[in-house]
Coordinates of C-alpha atoms and ligand atoms in Angstrom, one line a residue:
X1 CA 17.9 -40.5 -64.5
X2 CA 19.4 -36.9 -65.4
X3 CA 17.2 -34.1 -67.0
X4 CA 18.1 -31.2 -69.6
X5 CA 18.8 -28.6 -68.2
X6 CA 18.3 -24.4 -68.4
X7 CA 20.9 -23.9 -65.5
X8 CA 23.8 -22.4 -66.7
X9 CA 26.2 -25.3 -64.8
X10 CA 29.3 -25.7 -64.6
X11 CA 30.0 -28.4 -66.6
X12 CA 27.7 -27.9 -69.5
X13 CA 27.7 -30.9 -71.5
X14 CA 27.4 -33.3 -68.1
X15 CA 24.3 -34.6 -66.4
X16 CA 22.9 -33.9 -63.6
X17 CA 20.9 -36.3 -60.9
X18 CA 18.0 -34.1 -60.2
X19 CA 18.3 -34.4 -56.1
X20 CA 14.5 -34.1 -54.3
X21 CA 15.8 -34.1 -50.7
X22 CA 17.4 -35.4 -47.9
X23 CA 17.0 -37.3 -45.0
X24 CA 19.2 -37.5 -42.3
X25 CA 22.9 -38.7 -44.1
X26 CA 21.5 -39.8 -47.3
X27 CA 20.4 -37.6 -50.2
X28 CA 17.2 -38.5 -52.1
X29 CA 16.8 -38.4 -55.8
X30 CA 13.9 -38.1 -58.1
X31 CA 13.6 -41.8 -59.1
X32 CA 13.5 -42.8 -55.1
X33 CA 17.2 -43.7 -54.8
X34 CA 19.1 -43.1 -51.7
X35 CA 22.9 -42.6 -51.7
X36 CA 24.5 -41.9 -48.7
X37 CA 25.9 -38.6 -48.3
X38 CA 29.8 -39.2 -47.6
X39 CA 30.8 -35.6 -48.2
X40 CA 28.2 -33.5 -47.6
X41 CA 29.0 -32.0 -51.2
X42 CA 32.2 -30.0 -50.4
X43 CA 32.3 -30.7 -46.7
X44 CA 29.8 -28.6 -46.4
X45 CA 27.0 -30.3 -44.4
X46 CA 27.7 -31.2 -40.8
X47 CA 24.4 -32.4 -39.2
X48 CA 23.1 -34.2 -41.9
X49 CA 19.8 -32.9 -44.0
X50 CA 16.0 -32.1 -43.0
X51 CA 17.3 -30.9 -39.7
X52 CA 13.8 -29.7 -38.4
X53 CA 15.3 -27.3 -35.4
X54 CA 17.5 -25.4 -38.0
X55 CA 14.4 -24.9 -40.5
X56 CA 12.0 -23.3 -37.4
X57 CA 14.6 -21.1 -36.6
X58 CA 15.6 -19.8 -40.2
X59 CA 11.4 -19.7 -40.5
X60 CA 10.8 -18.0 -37.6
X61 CA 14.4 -15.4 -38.3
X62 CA 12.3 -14.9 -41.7
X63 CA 8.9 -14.1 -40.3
X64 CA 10.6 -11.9 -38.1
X65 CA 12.6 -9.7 -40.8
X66 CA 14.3 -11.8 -43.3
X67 CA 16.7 -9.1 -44.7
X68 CA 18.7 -6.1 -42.4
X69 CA 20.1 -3.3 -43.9
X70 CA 23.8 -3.0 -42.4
X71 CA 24.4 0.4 -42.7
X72 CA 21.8 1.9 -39.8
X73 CA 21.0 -1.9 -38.1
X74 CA 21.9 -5.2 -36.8
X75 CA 20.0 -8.2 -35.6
X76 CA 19.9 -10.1 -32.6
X77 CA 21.0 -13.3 -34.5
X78 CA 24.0 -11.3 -36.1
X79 CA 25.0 -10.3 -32.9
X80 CA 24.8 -13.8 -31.4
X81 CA 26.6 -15.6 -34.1
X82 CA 29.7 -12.9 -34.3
X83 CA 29.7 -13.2 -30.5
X84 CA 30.0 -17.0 -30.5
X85 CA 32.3 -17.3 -33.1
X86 CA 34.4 -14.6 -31.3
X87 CA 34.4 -16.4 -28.0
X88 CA 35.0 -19.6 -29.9
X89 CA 38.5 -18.3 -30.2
X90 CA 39.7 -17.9 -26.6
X91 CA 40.2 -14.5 -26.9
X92 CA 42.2 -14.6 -30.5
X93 CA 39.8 -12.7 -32.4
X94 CA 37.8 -9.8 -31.5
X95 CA 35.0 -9.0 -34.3
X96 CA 33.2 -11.4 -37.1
X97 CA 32.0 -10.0 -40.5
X98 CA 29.3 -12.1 -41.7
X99 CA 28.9 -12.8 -45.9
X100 CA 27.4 -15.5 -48.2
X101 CA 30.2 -17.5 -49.5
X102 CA 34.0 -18.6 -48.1
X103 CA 34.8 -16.3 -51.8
X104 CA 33.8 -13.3 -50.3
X105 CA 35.2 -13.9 -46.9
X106 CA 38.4 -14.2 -48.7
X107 CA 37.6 -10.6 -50.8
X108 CA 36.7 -9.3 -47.6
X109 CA 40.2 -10.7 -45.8
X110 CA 42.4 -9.5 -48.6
X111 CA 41.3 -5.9 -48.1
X112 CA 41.1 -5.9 -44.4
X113 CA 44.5 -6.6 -44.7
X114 CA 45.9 -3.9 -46.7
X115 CA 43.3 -1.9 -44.8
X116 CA 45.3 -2.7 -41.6
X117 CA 48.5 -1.7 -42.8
X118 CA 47.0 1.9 -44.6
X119 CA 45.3 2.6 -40.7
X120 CA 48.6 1.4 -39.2
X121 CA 51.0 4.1 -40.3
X122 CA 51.4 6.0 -44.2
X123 CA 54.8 4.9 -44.2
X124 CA 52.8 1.0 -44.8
X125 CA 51.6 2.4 -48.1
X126 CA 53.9 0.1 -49.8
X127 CA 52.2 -3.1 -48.0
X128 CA 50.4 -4.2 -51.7
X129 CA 51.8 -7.8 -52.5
X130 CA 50.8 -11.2 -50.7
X131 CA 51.9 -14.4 -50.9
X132 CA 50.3 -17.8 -51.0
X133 CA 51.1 -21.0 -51.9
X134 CA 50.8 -23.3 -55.0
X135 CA 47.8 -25.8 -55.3
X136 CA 45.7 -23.5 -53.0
X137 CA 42.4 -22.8 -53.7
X138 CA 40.5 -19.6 -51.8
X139 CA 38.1 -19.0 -54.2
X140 CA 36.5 -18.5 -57.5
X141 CA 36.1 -14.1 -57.2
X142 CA 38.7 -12.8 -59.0
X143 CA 40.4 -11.6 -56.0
X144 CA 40.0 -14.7 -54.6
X145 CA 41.1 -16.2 -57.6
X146 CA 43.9 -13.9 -57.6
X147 CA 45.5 -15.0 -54.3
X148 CA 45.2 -18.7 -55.1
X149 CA 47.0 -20.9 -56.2
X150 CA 45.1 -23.2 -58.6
X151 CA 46.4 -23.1 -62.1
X152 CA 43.6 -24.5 -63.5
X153 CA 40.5 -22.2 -62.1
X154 CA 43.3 -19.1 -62.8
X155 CA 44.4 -20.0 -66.4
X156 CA 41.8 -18.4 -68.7
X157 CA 41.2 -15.3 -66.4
X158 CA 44.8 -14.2 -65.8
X159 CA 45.1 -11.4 -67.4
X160 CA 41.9 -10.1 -65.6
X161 CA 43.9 -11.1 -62.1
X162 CA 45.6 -8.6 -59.4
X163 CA 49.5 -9.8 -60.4
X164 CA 50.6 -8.4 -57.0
X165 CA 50.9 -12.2 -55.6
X166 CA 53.1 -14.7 -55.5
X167 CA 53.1 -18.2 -54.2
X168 CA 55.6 -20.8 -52.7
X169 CA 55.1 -24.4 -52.3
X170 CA 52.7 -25.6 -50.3
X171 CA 53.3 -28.4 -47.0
X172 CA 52.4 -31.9 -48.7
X173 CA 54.4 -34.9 -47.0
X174 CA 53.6 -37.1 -49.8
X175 CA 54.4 -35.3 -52.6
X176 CA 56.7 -32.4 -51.4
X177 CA 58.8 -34.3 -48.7
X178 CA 62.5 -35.3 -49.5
X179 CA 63.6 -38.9 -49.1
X180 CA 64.9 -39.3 -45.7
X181 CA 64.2 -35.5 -44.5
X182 CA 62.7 -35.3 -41.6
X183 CA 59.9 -33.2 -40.6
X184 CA 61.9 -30.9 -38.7
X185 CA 64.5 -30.7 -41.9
X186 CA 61.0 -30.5 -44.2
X187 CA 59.4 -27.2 -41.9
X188 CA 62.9 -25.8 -41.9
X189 CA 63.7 -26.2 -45.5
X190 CA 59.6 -24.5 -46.1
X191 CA 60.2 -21.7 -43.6
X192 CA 63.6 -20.7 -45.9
X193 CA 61.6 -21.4 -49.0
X194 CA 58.6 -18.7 -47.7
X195 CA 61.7 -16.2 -46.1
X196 CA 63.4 -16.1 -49.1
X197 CA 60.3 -14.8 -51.2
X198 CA 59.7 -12.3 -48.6
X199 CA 62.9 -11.4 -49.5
X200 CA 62.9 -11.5 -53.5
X201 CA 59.5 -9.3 -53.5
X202 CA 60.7 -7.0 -50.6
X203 CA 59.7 -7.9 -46.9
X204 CA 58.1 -4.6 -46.5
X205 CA 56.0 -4.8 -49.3
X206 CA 53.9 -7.8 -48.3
X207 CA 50.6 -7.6 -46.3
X208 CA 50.3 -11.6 -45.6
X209 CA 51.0 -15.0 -46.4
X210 CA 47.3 -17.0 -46.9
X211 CA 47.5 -20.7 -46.6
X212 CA 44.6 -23.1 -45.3
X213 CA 45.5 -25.2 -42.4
X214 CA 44.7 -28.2 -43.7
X215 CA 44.1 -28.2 -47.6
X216 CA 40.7 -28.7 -48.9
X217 CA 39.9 -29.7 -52.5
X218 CA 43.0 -28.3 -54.5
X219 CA 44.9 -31.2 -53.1
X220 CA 42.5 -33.1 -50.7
X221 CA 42.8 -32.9 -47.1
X222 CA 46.4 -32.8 -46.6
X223 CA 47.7 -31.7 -43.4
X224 CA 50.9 -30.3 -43.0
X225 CA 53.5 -31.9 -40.4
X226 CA 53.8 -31.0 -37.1
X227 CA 55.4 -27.3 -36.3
X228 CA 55.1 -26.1 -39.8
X229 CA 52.3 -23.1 -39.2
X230 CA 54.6 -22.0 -35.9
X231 CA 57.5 -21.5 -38.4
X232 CA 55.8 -19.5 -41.3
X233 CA 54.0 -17.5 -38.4
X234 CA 57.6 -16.5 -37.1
X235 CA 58.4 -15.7 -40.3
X236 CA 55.3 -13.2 -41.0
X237 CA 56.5 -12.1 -37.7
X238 CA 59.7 -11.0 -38.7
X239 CA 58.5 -8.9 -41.8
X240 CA 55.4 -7.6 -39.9
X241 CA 52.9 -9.3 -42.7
X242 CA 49.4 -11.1 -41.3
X243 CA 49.0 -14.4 -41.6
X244 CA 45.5 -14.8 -42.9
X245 CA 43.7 -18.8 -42.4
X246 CA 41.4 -20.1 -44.8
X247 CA 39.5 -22.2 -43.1
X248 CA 36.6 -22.4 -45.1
X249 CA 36.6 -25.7 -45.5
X250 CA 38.7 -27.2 -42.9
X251 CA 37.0 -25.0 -40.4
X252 CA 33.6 -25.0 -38.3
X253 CA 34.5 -28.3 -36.5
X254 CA 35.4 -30.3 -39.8
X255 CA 38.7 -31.5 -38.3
X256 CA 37.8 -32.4 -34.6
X257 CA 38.2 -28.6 -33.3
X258 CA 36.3 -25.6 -33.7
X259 CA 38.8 -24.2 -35.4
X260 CA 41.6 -26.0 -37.4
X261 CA 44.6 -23.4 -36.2
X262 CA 44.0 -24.5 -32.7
X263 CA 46.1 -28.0 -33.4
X264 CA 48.6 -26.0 -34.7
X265 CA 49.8 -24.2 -31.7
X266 CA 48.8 -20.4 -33.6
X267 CA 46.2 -17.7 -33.9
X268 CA 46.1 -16.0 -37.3
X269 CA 45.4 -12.5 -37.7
X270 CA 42.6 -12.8 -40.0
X271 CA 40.7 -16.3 -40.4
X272 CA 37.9 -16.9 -43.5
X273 CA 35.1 -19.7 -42.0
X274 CA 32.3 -21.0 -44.4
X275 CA 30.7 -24.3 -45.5
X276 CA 29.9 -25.5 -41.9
X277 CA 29.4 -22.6 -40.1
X278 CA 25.9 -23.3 -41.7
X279 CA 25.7 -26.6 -42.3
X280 CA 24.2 -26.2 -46.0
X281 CA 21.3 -25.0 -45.0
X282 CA 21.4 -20.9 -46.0
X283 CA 24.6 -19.7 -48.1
X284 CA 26.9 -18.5 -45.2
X285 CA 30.2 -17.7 -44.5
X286 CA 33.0 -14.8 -42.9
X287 CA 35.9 -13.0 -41.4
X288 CA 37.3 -13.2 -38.0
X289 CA 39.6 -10.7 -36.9
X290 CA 41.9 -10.4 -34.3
X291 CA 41.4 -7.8 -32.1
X292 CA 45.5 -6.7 -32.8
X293 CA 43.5 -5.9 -36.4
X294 CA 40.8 -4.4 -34.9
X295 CA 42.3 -2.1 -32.9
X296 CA 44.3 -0.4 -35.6
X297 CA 41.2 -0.1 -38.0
X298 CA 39.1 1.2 -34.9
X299 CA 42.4 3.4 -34.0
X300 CA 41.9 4.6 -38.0
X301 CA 39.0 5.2 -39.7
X302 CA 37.0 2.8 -37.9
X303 CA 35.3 2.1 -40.9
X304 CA 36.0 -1.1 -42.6
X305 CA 35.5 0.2 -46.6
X306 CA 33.7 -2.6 -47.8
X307 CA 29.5 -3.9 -47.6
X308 CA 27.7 -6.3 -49.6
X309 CA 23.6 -5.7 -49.7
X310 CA 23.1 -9.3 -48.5
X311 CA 26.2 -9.0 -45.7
X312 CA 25.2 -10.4 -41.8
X313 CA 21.8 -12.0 -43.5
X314 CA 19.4 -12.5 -40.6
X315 CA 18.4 -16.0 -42.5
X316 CA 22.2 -17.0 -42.9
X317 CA 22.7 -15.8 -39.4
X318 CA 19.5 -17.7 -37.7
X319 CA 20.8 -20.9 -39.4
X320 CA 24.3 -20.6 -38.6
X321 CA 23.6 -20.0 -34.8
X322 CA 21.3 -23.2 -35.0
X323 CA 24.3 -25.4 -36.4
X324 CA 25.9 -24.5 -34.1
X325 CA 24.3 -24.6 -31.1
X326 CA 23.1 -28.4 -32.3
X327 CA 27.2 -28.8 -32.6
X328 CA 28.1 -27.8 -29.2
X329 CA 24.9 -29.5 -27.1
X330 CA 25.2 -33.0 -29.3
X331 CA 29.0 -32.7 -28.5
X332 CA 29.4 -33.5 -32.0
X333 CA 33.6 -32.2 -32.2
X334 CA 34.1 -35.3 -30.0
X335 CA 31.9 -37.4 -32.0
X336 CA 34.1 -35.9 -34.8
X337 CA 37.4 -37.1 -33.1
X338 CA 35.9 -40.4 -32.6
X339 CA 34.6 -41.7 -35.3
X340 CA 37.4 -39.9 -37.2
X341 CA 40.2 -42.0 -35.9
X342 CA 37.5 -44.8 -37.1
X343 CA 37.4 -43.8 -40.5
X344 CA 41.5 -43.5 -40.9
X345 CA 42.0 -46.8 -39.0
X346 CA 39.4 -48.2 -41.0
X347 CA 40.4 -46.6 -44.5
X348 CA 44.2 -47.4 -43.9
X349 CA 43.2 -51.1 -43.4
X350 CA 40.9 -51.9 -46.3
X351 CA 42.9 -49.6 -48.8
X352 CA 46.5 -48.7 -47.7
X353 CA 48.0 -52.3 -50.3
X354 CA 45.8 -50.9 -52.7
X355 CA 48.0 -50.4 -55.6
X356 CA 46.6 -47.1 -56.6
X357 CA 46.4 -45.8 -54.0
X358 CA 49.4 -43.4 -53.1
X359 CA 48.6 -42.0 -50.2
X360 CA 45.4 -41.9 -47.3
X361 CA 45.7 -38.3 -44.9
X362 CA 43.4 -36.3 -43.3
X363 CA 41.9 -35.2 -39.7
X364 CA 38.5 -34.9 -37.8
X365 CA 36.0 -35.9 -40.6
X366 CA 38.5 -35.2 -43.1
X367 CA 40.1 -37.3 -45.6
X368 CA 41.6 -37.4 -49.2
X369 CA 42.5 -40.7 -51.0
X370 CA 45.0 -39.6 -53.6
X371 CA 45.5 -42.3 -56.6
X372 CA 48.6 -43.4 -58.7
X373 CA 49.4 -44.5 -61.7
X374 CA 52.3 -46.4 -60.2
X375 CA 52.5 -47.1 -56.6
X376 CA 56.6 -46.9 -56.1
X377 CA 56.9 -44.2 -58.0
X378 CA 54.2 -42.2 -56.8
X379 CA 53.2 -41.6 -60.5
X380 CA 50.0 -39.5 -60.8
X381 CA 47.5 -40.7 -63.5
X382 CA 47.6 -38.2 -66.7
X383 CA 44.5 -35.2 -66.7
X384 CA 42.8 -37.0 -69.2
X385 CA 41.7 -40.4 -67.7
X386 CA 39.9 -38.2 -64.9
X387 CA 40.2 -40.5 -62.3
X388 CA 38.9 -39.0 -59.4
X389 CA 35.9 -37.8 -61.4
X390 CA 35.1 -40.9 -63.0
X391 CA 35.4 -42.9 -59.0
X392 CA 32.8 -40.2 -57.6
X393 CA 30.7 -40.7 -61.1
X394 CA 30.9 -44.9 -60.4
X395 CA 30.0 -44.2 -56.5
X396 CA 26.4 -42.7 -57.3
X397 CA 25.7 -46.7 -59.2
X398 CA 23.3 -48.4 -57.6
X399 CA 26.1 -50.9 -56.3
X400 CA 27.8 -48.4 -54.2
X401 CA 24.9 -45.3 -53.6
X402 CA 27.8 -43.4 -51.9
X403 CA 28.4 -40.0 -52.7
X404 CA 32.1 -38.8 -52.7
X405 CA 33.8 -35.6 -53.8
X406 CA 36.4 -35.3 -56.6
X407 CA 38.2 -32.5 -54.8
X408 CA 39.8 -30.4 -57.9
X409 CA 41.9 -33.1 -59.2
X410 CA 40.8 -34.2 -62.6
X411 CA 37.9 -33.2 -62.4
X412 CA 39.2 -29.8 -62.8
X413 CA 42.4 -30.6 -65.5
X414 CA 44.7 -31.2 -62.7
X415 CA 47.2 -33.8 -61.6
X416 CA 46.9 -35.6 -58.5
X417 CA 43.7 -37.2 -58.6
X418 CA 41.7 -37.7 -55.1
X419 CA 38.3 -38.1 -53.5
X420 CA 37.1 -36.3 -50.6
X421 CA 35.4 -38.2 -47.8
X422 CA 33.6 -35.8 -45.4
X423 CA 30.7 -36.8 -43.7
X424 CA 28.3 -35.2 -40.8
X425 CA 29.8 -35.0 -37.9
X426 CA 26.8 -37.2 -36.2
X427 CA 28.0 -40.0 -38.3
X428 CA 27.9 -43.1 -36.3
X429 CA 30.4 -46.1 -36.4
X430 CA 28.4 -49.0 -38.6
X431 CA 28.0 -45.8 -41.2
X432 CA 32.1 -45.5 -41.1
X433 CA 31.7 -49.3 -41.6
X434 CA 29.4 -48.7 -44.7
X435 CA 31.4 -46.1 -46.4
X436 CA 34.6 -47.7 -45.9
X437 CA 33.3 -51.3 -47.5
X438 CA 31.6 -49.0 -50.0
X439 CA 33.9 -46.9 -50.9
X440 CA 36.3 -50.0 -50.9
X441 CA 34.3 -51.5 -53.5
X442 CA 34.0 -48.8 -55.9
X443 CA 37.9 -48.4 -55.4
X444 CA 38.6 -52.2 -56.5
X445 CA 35.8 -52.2 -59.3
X446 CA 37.2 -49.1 -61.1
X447 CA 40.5 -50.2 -61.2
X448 CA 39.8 -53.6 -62.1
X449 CA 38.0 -51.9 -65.1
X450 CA 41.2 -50.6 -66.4
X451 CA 41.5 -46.9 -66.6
X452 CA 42.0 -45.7 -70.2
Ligands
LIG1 N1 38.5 -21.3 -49.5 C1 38.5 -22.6 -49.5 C2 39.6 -23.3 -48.7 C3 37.5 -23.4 -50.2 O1 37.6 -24.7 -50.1 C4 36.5 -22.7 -50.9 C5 35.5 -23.5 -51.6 O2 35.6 -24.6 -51.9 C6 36.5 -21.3 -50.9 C7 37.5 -20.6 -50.2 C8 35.5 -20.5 -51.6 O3 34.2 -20.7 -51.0 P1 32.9 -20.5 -51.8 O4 32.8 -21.6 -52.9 O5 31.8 -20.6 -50.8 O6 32.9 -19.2 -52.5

């Protein structure tokens, strides 16, 4: 069933299931079908849907006062969430700056970076540029947009975009790993690849390098190898630039810790958090600053020259705190470890001869199945057959009822087609069982189809 629609969607021409609610993992539609929730959209929902505790405290948070003004108050729940998510970070970060979506963390990370280095000394004037890496995505603002690296998303607005950034390649065993380098020769060979720009735009002219931990949906879920953030950190090190996390996506939990950088053996100096910091259930997202940043601004100005009307919502904030709290008491991040290691034992068995598919990575809750063309050559499949859209469009048949994300592969006109799997991190061990088989199905099915 789909229905014509006055929303100004994304894709225009596309329908739409119209979705009536949710029940635990599995999302309802209009017409009474179920189809379990394997991704919780972008990674976004962590406990699962119609979560009564999270619903009385947003209620009661907007009986209370539903909106604060920023500029003369603050709210109790504001106050909590910032200090959890501070203390989260063993003493890494010292404030949180709470806004709606992981795009204006990212605005809001940008310019407390060039912020830093204005506060820091005048002689830092010249701090203006930053570097990212390709097939990155941060978000769809235009400074967001700006410091990202997919080509796609950028192409029709770049002109409009700050041209101050530049971008190196990004840490992708399967695709970016020579044959017979190892992963020390790989880190090395991307630590000279990130030095060397520093030095072609001028080391003193950059404020950070921004790179996700583990990349989300621009080239889905691919972790990079061991040692690899240690290495670009010493570089940013030598130059003096931040290093700035996105974890909007990989964050909050998603990949069996809090907070993604803490497998990596570093802290960045300013760290974007989103989708599950709420779960899905108010738009929420933010900054987290290390107090190294903090001091200087507070040294400074101590103002931060930035506000949104809606910024530290009391609604946002009272669901957030709820998430999270439900997180920590359930023990859900071991949960998340656990069932994880099921879901790559389990996806590796049933779909590792598979021959299109090229590659299976991930962590926590985490995983990307990225399809080829030709297995030995690790041949993509062109834009047009839209693989990974048309897998996720199959999944939602009544035969499968599983709903997958298409991360930005062709669905957004880029090579390198892969679904997202990403569910709550209550899932329990007969529903890895039921997305595998599932998801195994739809896999064989489509490609027994023939893609055209
Ligand atoms: N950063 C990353 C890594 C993301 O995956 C996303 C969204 O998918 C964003 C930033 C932007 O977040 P939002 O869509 O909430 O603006």
């Amino acid at each position: 069933m789909s229905m014509k629609s006055a929303v100004l969607h994304r894709h225009l021409s596309h329908d739409f299931l119209p979705l009536a609610g949710g029940e635990g993992n599995h999302l309802l539609l209009e017409d009474g079908r179920r189809i379990f929730d394997a991704s919780g959209g972008a990674a976004v929902g962590c406990i699962g849907w119609g979560n009564e505790r999270v619903v009385q405290a947003v209620t009661r948070q907007m009986l209370a006062i539903p909106y604060c003004s920023t500029v003369f108050y603050t709210t109790k729940v504001q106050e909590e969430l910032c200090r959890y998510l501070v203390d989260s970070t063993n003493g890494n970060m010292g404030r949180a700056y709470i806004v709606n979506s992981g795009s204006e963390a990212m605005e809001a990370a940008v310019k407390l970076a060039r912020q830093y280095f204005l506060e820091l000394s005048p002689a830092q004037d010249k701090r203006t540029r930053f570097i990212s890496r390709r097939q990155s995505y941060h978000g769809i603002t235009l400074g967001a947009l700006a410091v990202g690296g997919h080509e796609y998303r950028r192409a029709k607005f770049e002109p409009l975009l700050m041209q101050n950034v530049s971008r190196v390649s990004p840490c992708n065993a399967f695709r970016g790993k020579r044959p017979g380098e190892t992963d020390e020769e790989y880190v090395a060979r991307l630590a000279k690849e990130l030095d060397d720009e520093f030095q072609a735009v001028g080391p003193d002219t950059v404020c950070a390098f921004i790179a996700e931990p583990v990349v989300g949906a621009a080239l889905g879920c691919v972790p990079s190898v061991p040692g690899y953030f240690k290495a670009v950190q010493a570089v940013c090190r030598k130059y003096g630039a931040l290093l700035i996390l996105d974890e909007v996506m990989c964050g909050m939990g998603r990949t069996g810790t809090l907070h993604a950088w803490e497998q990596e053996g570093v802290a960045p100096d300013l760290q974007t958090i989103g989708k599950a910091l709420g779960g899905g259930y108010q738009p929420i997202a933010g900054v987290l600053a290390s107090q190294r940043v903090i001091d200087v601004l507070q040294k400074g100005s101590s103002v931060f020259v930035h506000g949104h009307t809606y910024q530290g919502h009391p609604a946002g904030c009272a669901a957030a705190l709820e998430v999270q709290r439900i997180i920590q008491e359930k023990n859900l991040l071991a949960n998340v470890q656990a069932m994880g290691a099921l879901l790559s034992k389990r996806l590796h068995e049933r779909l590792k001869n598979h021959p299109n598919v090229g590659n299976i990575r991930g962590r926590g809750l985490f995983w990307g199945i990225e399809f080829v063309a030709d297995k030995e050559k690790s041949l993509p499949f062109p834009v047009e057959a839209h693989v990974a859209l048309g897998i996720c469009e199959r999944g939602l048949a009544k035969q499968y009822s599983t709903s997958v994300y298409p991360g930005t592969g062709s669905a957004d006109g880029i090579r390198g087609d892969h679904i997202i799997i990403a569910p709550a991190y209550n899932v329990r061990a007969e529903e890895i069982e039921w997305i595998v088989d599932s998801v195994g199905r739809l896999i064989d099915d489509f490609f027994a189809a023939g893609v055209s």
